[in-house]
Short mmCIF file of C-alpha atoms in Angstrom, two decimals:
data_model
loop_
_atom_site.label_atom_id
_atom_site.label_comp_id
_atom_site.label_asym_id
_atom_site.label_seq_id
_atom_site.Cartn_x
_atom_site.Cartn_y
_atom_site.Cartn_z
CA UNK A 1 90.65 106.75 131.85
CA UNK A 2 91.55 110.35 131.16
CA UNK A 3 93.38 112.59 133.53
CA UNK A 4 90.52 115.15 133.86
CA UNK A 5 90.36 117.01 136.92
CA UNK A 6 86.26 117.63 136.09
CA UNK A 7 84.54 117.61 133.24
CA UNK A 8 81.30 119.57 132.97
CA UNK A 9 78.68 119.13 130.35
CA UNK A 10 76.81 122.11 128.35
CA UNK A 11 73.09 121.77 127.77
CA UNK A 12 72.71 124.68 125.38
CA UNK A 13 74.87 127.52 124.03
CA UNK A 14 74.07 129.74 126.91
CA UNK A 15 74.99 127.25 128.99
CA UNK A 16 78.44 126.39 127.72
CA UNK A 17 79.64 129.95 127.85
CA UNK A 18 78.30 130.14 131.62
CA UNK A 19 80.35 127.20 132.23
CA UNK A 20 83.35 128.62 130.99
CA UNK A 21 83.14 131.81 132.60
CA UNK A 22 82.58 129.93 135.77
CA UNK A 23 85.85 127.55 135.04
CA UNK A 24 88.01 130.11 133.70
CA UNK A 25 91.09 127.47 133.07
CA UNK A 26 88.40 125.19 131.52
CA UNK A 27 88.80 124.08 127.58
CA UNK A 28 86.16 123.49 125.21
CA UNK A 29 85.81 119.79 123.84
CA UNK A 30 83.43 119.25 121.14
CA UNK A 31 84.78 115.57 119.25
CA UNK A 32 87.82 115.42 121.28
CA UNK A 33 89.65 113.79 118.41
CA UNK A 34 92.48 116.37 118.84
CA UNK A 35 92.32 116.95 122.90
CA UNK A 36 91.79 113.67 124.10
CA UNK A 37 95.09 112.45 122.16
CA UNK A 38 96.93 115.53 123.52
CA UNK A 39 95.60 114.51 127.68
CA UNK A 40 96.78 110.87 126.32
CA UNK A 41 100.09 112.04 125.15
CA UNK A 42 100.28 113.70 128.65
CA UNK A 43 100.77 117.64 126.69
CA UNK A 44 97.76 118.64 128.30
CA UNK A 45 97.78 117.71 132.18
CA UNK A 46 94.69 117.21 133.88
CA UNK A 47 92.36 120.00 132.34
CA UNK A 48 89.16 121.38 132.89
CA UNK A 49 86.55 119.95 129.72
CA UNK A 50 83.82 122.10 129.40
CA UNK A 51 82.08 119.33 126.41
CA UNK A 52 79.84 120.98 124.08
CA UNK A 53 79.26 117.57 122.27
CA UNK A 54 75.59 116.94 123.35
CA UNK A 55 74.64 120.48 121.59
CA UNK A 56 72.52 118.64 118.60
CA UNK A 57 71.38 122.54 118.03
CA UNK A 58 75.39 123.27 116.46
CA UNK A 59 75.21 120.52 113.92
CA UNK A 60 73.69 120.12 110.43
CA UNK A 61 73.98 122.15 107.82
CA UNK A 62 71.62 124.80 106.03
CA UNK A 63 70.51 127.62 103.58
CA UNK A 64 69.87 130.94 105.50
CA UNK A 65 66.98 133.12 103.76
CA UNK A 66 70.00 135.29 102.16
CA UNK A 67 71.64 132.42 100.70
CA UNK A 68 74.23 131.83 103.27
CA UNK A 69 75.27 128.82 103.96
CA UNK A 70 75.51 127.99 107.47
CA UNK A 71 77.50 124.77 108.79
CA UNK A 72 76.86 124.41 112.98
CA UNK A 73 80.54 124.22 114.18
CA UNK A 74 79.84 120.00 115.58
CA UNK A 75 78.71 119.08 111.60
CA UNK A 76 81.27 116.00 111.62
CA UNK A 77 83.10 115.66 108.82
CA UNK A 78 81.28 112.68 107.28
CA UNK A 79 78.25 114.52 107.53
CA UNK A 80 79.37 117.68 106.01
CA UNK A 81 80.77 115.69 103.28
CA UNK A 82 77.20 113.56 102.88
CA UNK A 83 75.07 116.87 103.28
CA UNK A 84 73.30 117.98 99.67
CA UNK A 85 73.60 121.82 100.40
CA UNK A 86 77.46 120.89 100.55
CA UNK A 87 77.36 118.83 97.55
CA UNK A 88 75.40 121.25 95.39
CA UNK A 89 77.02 124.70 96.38
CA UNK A 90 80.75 123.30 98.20
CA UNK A 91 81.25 120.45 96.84
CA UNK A 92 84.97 120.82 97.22
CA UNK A 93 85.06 121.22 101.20
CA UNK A 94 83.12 118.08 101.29
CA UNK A 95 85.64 116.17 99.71
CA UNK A 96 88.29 118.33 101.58
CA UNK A 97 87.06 117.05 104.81
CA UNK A 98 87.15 113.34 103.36
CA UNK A 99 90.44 113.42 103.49
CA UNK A 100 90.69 113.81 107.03
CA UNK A 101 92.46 110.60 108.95
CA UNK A 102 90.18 107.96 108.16
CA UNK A 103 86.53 106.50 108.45
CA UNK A 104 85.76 106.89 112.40
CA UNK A 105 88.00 109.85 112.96
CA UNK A 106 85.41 111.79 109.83
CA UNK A 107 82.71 110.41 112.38
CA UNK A 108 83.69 112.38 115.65
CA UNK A 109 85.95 115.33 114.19
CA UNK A 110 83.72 118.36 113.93
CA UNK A 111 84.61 121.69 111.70
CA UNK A 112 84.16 123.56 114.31
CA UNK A 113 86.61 121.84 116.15
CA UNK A 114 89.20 121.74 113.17
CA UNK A 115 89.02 125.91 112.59
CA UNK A 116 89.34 126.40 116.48
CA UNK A 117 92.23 124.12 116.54
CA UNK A 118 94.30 126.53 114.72
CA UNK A 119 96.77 124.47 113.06
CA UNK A 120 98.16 124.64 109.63
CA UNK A 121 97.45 121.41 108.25
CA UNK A 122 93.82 121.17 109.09
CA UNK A 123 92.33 119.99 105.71
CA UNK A 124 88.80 122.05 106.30
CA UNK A 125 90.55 125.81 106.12
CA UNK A 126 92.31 125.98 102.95
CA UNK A 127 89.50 125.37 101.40
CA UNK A 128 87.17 127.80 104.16
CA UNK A 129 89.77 130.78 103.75
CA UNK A 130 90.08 130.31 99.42
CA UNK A 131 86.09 130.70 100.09
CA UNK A 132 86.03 133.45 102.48
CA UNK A 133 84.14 132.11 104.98
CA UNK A 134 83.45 133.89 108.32
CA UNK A 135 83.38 132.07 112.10
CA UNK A 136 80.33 132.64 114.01
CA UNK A 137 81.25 132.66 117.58
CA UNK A 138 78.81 133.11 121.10
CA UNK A 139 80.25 134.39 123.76
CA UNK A 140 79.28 136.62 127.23
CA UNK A 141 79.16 139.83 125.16
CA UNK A 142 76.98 138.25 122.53
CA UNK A 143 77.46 136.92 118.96
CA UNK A 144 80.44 138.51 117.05
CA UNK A 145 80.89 136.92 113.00
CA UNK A 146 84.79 136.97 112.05
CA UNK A 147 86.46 136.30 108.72
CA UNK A 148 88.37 133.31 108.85
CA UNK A 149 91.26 134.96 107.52
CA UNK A 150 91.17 137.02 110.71
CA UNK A 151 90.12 133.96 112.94
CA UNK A 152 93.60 132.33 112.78
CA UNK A 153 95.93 134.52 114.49
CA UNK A 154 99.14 132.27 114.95
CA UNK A 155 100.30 128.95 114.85
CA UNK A 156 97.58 126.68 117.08
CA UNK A 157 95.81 130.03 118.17
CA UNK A 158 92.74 131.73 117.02
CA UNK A 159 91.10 134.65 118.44
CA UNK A 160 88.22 132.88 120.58
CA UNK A 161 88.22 135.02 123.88
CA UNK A 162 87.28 133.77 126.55
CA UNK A 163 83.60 132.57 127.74
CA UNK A 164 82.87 131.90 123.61
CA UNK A 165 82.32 128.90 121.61
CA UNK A 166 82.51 128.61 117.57
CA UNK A 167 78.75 127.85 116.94
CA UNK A 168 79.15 128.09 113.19
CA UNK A 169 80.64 128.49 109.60
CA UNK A 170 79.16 130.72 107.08
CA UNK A 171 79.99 131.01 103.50
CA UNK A 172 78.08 134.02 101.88
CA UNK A 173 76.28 133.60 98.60
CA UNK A 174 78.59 135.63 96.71
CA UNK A 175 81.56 133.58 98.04
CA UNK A 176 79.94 130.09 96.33
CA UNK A 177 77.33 131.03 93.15
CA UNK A 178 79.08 130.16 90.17
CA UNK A 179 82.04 128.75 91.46
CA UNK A 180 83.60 125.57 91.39
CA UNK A 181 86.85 124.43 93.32
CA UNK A 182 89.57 121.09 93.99
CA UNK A 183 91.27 120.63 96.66
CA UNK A 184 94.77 118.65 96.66
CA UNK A 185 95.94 117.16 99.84
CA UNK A 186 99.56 115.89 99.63
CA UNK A 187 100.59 113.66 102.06
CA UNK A 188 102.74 110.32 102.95
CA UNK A 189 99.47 108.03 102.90
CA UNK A 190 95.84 108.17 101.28
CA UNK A 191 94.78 108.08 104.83
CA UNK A 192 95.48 108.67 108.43
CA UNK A 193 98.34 111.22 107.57
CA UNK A 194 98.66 114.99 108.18
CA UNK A 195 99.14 116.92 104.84
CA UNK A 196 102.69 117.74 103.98
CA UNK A 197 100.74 120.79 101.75
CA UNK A 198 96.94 121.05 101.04
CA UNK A 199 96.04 123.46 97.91
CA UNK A 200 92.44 124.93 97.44
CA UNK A 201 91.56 126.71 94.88
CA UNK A 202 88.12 127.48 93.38
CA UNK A 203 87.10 129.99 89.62
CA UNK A 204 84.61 131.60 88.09
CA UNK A 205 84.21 131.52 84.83
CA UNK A 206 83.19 133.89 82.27
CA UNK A 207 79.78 133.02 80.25
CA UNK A 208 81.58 131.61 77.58
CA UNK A 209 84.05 129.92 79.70
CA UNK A 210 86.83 131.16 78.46
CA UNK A 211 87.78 133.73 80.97
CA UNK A 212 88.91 133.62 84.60
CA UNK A 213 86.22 136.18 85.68
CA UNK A 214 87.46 135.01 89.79
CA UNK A 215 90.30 133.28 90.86
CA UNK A 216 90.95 132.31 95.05
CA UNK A 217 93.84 130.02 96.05
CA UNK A 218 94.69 129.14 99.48
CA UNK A 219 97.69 127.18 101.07
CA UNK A 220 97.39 124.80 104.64
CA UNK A 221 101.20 124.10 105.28
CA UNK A 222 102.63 126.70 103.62
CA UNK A 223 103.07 129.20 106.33
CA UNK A 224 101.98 129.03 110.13
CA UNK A 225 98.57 129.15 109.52
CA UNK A 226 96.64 128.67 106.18
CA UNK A 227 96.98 131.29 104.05
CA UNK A 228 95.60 133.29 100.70
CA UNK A 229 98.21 134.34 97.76
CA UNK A 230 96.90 137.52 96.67
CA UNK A 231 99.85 137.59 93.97
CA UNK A 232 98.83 134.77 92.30
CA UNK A 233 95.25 135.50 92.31
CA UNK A 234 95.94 138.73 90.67
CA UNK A 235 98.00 137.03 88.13
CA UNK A 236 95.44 134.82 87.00
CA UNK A 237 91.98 137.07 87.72
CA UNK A 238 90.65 138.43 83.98
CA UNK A 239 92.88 136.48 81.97
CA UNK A 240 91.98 133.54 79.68
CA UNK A 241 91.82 129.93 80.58
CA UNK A 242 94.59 128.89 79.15
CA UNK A 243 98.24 127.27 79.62
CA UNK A 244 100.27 130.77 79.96
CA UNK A 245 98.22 131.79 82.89
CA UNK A 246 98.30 128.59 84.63
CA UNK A 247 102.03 128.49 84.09
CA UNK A 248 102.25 132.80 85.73
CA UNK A 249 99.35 132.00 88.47
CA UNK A 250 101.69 128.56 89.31
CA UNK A 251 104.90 131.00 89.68
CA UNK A 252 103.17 133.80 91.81
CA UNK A 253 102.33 131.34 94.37
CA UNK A 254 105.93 131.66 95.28
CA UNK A 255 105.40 135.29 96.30
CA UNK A 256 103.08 134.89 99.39
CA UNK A 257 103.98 131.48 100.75
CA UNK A 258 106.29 130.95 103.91
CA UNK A 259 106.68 127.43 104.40
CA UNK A 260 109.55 125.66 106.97
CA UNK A 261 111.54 122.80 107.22
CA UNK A 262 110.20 119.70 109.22
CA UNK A 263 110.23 116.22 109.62
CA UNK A 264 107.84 115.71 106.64
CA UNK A 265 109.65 117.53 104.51
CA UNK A 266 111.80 120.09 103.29
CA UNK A 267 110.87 124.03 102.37
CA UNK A 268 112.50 123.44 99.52
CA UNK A 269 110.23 120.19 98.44
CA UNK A 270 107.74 122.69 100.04
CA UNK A 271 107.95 125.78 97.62
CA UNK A 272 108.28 123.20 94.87
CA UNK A 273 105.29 121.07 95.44
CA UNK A 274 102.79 124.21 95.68
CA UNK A 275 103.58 125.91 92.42
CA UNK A 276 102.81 121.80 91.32
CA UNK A 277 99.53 121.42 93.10
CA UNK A 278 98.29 125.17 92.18
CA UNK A 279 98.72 124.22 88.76
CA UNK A 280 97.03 120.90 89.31
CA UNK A 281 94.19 122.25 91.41
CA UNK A 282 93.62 125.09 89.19
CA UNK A 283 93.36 123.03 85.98
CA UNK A 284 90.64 120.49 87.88
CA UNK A 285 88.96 123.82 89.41
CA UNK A 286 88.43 125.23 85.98
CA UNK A 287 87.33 121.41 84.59
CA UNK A 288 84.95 121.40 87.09
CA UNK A 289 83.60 124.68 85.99
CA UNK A 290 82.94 124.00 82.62
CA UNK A 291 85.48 125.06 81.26
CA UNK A 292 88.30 123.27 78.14
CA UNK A 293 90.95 121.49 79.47
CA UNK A 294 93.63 123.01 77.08
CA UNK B 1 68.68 112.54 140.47
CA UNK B 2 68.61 114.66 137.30
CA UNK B 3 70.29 112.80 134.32
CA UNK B 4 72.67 115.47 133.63
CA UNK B 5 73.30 116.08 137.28
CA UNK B 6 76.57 114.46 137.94
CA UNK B 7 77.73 113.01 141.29
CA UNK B 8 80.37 114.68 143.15
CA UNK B 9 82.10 112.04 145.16
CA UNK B 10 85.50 113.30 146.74
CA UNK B 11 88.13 113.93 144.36
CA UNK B 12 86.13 111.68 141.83
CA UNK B 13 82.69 112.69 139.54
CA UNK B 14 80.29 110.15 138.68
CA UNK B 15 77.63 110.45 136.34
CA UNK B 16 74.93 107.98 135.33
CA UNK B 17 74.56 106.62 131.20
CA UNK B 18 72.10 104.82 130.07
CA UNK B 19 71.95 103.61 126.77
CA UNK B 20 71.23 100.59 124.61
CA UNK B 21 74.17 98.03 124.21
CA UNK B 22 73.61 95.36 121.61
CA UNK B 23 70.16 95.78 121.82
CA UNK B 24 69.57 95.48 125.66
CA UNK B 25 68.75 98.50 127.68
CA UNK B 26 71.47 98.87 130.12
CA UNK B 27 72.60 102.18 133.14
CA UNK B 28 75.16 102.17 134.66
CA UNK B 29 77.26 105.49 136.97
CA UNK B 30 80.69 105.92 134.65
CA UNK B 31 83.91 107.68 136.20
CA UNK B 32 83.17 111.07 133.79
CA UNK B 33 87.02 110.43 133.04
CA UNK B 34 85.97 106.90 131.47
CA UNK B 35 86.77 106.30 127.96
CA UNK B 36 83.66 104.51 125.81
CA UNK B 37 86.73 101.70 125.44
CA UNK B 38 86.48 101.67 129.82
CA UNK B 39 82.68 101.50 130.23
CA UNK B 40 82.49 98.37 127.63
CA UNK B 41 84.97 96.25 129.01
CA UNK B 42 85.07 97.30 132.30
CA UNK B 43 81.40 97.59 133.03
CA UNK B 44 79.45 95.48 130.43
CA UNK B 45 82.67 93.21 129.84
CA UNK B 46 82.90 93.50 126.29
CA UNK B 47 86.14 92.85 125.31
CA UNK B 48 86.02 92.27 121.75
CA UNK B 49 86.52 96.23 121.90
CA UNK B 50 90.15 96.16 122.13
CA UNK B 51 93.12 98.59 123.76
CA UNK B 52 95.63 99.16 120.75
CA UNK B 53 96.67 103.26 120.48
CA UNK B 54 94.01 105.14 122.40
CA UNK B 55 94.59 107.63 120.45
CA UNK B 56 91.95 107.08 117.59
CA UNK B 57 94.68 105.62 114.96
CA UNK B 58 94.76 102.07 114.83
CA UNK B 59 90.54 101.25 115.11
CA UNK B 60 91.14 97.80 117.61
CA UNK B 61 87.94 99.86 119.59
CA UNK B 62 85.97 100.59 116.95
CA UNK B 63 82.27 100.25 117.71
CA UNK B 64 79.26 100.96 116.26
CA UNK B 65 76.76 104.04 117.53
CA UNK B 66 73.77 105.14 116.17
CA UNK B 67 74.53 103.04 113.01
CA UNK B 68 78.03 104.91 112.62
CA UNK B 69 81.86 104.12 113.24
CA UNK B 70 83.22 105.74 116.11
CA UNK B 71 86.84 104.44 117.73
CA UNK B 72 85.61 104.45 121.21
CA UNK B 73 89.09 105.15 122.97
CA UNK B 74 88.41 108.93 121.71
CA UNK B 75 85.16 108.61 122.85
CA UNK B 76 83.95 109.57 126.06
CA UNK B 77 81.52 106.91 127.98
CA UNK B 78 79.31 109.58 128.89
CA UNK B 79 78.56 111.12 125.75
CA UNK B 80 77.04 107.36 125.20
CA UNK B 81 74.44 108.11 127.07
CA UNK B 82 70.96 107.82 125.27
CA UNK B 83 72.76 106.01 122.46
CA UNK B 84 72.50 102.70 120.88
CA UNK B 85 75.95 100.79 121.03
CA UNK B 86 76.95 97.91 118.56
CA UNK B 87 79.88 95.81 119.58
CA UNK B 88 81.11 92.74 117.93
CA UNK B 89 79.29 90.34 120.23
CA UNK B 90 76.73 91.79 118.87
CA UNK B 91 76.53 89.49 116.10
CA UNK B 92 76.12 86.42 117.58
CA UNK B 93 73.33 83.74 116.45
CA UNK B 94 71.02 82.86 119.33
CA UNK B 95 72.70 79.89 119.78
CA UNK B 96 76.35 81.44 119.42
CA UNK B 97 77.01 81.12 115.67
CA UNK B 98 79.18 83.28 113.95
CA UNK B 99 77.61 86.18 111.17
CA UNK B 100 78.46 85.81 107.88
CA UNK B 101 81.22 88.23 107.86
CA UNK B 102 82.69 86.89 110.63
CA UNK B 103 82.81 83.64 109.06
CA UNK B 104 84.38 84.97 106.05
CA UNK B 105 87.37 86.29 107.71
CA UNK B 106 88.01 82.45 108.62
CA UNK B 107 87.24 81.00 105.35
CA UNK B 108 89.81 83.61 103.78
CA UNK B 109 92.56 83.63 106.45
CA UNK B 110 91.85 86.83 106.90
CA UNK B 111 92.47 86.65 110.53
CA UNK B 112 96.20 86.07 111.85
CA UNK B 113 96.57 87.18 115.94
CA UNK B 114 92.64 88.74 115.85
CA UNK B 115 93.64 91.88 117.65
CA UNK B 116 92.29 94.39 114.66
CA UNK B 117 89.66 91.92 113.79
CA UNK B 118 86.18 93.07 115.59
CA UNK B 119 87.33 96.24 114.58
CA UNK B 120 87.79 95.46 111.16
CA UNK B 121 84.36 93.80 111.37
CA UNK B 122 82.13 96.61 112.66
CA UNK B 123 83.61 98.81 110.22
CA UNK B 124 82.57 95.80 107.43
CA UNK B 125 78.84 95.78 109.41
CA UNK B 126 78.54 99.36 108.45
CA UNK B 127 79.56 98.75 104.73
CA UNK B 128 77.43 95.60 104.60
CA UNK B 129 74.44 97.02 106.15
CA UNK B 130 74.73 100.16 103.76
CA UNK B 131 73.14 97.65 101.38
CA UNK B 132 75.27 99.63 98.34
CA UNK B 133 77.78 98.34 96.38
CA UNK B 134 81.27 99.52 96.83
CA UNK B 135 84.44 99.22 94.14
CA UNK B 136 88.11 97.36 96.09
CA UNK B 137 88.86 100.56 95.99
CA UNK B 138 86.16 102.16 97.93
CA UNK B 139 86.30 99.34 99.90
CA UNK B 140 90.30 100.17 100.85
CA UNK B 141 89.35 103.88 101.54
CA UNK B 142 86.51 102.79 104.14
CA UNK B 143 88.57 100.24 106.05
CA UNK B 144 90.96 103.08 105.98
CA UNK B 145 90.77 103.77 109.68
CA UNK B 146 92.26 100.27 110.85
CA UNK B 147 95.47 99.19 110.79
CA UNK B 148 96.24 95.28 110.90
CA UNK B 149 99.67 94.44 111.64
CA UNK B 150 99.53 90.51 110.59
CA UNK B 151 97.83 89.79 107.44
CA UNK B 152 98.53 92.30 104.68
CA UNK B 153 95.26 94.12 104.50
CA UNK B 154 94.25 91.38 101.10
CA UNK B 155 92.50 88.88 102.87
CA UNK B 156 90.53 91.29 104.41
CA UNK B 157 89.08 92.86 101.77
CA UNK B 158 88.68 89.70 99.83
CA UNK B 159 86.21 89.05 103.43
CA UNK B 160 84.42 92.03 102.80
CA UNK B 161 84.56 91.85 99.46
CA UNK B 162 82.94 88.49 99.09
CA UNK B 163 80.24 88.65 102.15
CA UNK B 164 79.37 91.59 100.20
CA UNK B 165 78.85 90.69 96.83
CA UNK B 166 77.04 87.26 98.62
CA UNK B 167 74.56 89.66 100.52
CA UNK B 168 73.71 91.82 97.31
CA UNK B 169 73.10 89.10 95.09
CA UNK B 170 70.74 87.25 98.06
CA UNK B 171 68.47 90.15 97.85
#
């Protein structure tokens, strides 16, 4: 049993933000895989659920006429990995979001759930902000589309007001054609671990592959909430493929990260590890894109 | 009573969930602050589907629904509603026999105190039923989401391993 003082069940969109305007001290569940163990752990004392889990209508994943693509914010993990929209034009977030705990928790954690979360570590937004993806959100007022970047505002708080509910991802055309991306996740243990860092970074090549016509690179860990290094981007964006710039783009990174000390480790293993996994990532990134590993 | 309607009783909300448990159509009115753990054992008295964390880490409750995974402590009973619910009792012959896989954990030891083991063996079903043919490593990365505190995690696989490679080459 969970300590719920009421638990109230959404039958459409509509109806989830009436509920929530109705319970004003009510929180959203959608898998629960992140506010069930905090009402277990007893952080989170007999809440309000209003559960948006039933809403079939915010999962799956597709193409909108312009190219976007659109992920409905209760997509689970496993099924945003086994999608082959994500495969074909993400491929990177789906194997980002494999590395999420293990097998059942990939069946009941949703991406929606994992960007409203807000936290750090979650392994779907370095990978969402180095792709620029916006946050579709419903709410009383209507439908409002927010960059991710501006989505997370502080540690474990993103700017959901009240009444609204995430009901998707997008990730404009421009933001995917062409480009190719890895994702590192560093932690303790293959699975069922928190990353200690996560590194994202995606390219686009020249024609001839020999330029770095785009470069994005985002952090989870490395600050408060995930986070872009515009330094290092501009280090590496124009120049050639090669050793030197991975070596400068690897060193930037040190400009525009802000990570702390905690139990799982050090800033200083921190700041050391990311200039290692932007290398790392960047190298596999540019592999993937077709270009020579040099 | 509408289906979504819940009950309010006092201090307590009820709702009724009716779904399909190991291939009988059952309904029963859950406590909407149930667990998917509470309605099997409590209700239906399945209690292969074990208490170990209930938080989601160690998979003693993992069940099947829908034909996927879910660790049923993080799962709440009335979200089950309209599903179809595989448990490890599941698998039993008409006359009680065991499944192959559950035989194979025998034959290979691969069962010490039992605690993780209907977990460990839904999670196999899914693999085995896949009908595809996984690598030991693959194989490590989807039993991932148990943790077994007795036998070392190698007898295991060699179960699923084996039953596996038996099924594909029966076909």
């Amino acid at each position: 049993m969970y300590d719920l003082k009421a638990l109230y069940e959404a039958e459409s969109v509509s109806h989830a933000i009436r509920l929530l305007e109705e319970h004003p001290d009510a929180k959203v569940i959608a898998g629960g895989s992140d506010i069930l163990i905090k009402i277990r752990e007893g952080k989170l004392k007999e809440p309000e659920l209003v559960s948006i889990y039933g809403l079939d209508e915010l999962r799956g994943v597709m193409l909108e006429e312009d190219g976007t693509l659109r992920i409905g914010s209760l997509t689970s993990f496993s099924h945003v990995t086994k999608n082959p929209l994500i495969q074909r034009h993400m491929h990177v977030l789906g194997e980002a979001v494999d590395k999420v705990g293990g097998p059942q928790i990939r069946n009941i954690g949703t991406i929606g759930g994992n960007t409203c979360n807000g936290v750090t570590s979650a392994d779907s937004a370095s990978t969402l902000f180095a792709y620029d993806a916006l946050v579709e959100l419903a709410g009383p007022d209507g439908v409002r589309v927010v960059p991710i970047q501006d989505f997370y505002l502080k540690a474990g708080c993103v700017d959901l007001r009240h009444g609204e509910i995430e009901t998707a991802v997008l990730i404009p055309k421009a933001s995917y054609e062409g480009y190719a991306g890895h994702y590192i996740k560093y932690a303790m243990r293959n699975a069922m671990d928190i990353a200690t860092l996560g590194c994202s970074v995606n390219v686009k090549l020249s024609e001839d592959k020999e330029c770095l016509e785009d470069v994005r690179i985002a952090f989870g860990v490395a600050g408060p909430v995930p986070l872009r290094c515009p330094a290092a981007e501009r280090a590496a964006k124009g120049k050639k493929a090669e050793d030197e710039t991975y070596r400068q783009f690897a060193a930037e990174v040190l400009k525009d990260i802000r990570p702390r000390e905690s139990w799982r480790a050090s800033k200083a293993f921190r700041e050391h590890i990311s200039q290692v996994l932007a290398r790392r990532a960047m190298e596999e990134a540019v592999n993937r894109a077709g270009g020579e590993k040099r | 009573m509408n289906r979504s309607e819940s009950r309010s009783v006092p201090g307590k909300q009820y709702r009724l969930v009716t779904c399909t448990i190991n291939g009988k159509a059952v309904e029963t009115m859950v406590d909407v602050r149930a667990s998917l753990t509470d309605m099997l054992r409590n209700d239906y008295r399945l209690t292969s589907v074990k208490k170990g964390c209930e938080v989601g880490e160690c998979g003693a409750c993992n069940v099947m629904i829908d034909g996927e995974c879910y660790n049923s402590c993080i799962y709440l009973a009335v979200w089950a509603d309209g599903r179809d619910i595989r448990t490890l009792e599941g698998l039993m012959g008409p006359d009680g026999e065991l499944s192959d896989i559950q035989q194979a954990f025998i034959d290979e030891a691969a069962v010490q105190c039992g605690f993780c083991t209907p977990g460990f063996i839904m999670s196999a079903v899914e693999i085995l039923e896949s009908g595809r043919e996984y690598t030991r490593e693959e194989l490590k990365k989807q039993l991932s989401g148990h943790l077994c505190r007795c036998t070392g995690y190698e007898n295991i696989l060699n179960a699923v391993e084996k039953t596996m490679k038996k099924r594909l080459s029966s076909t």
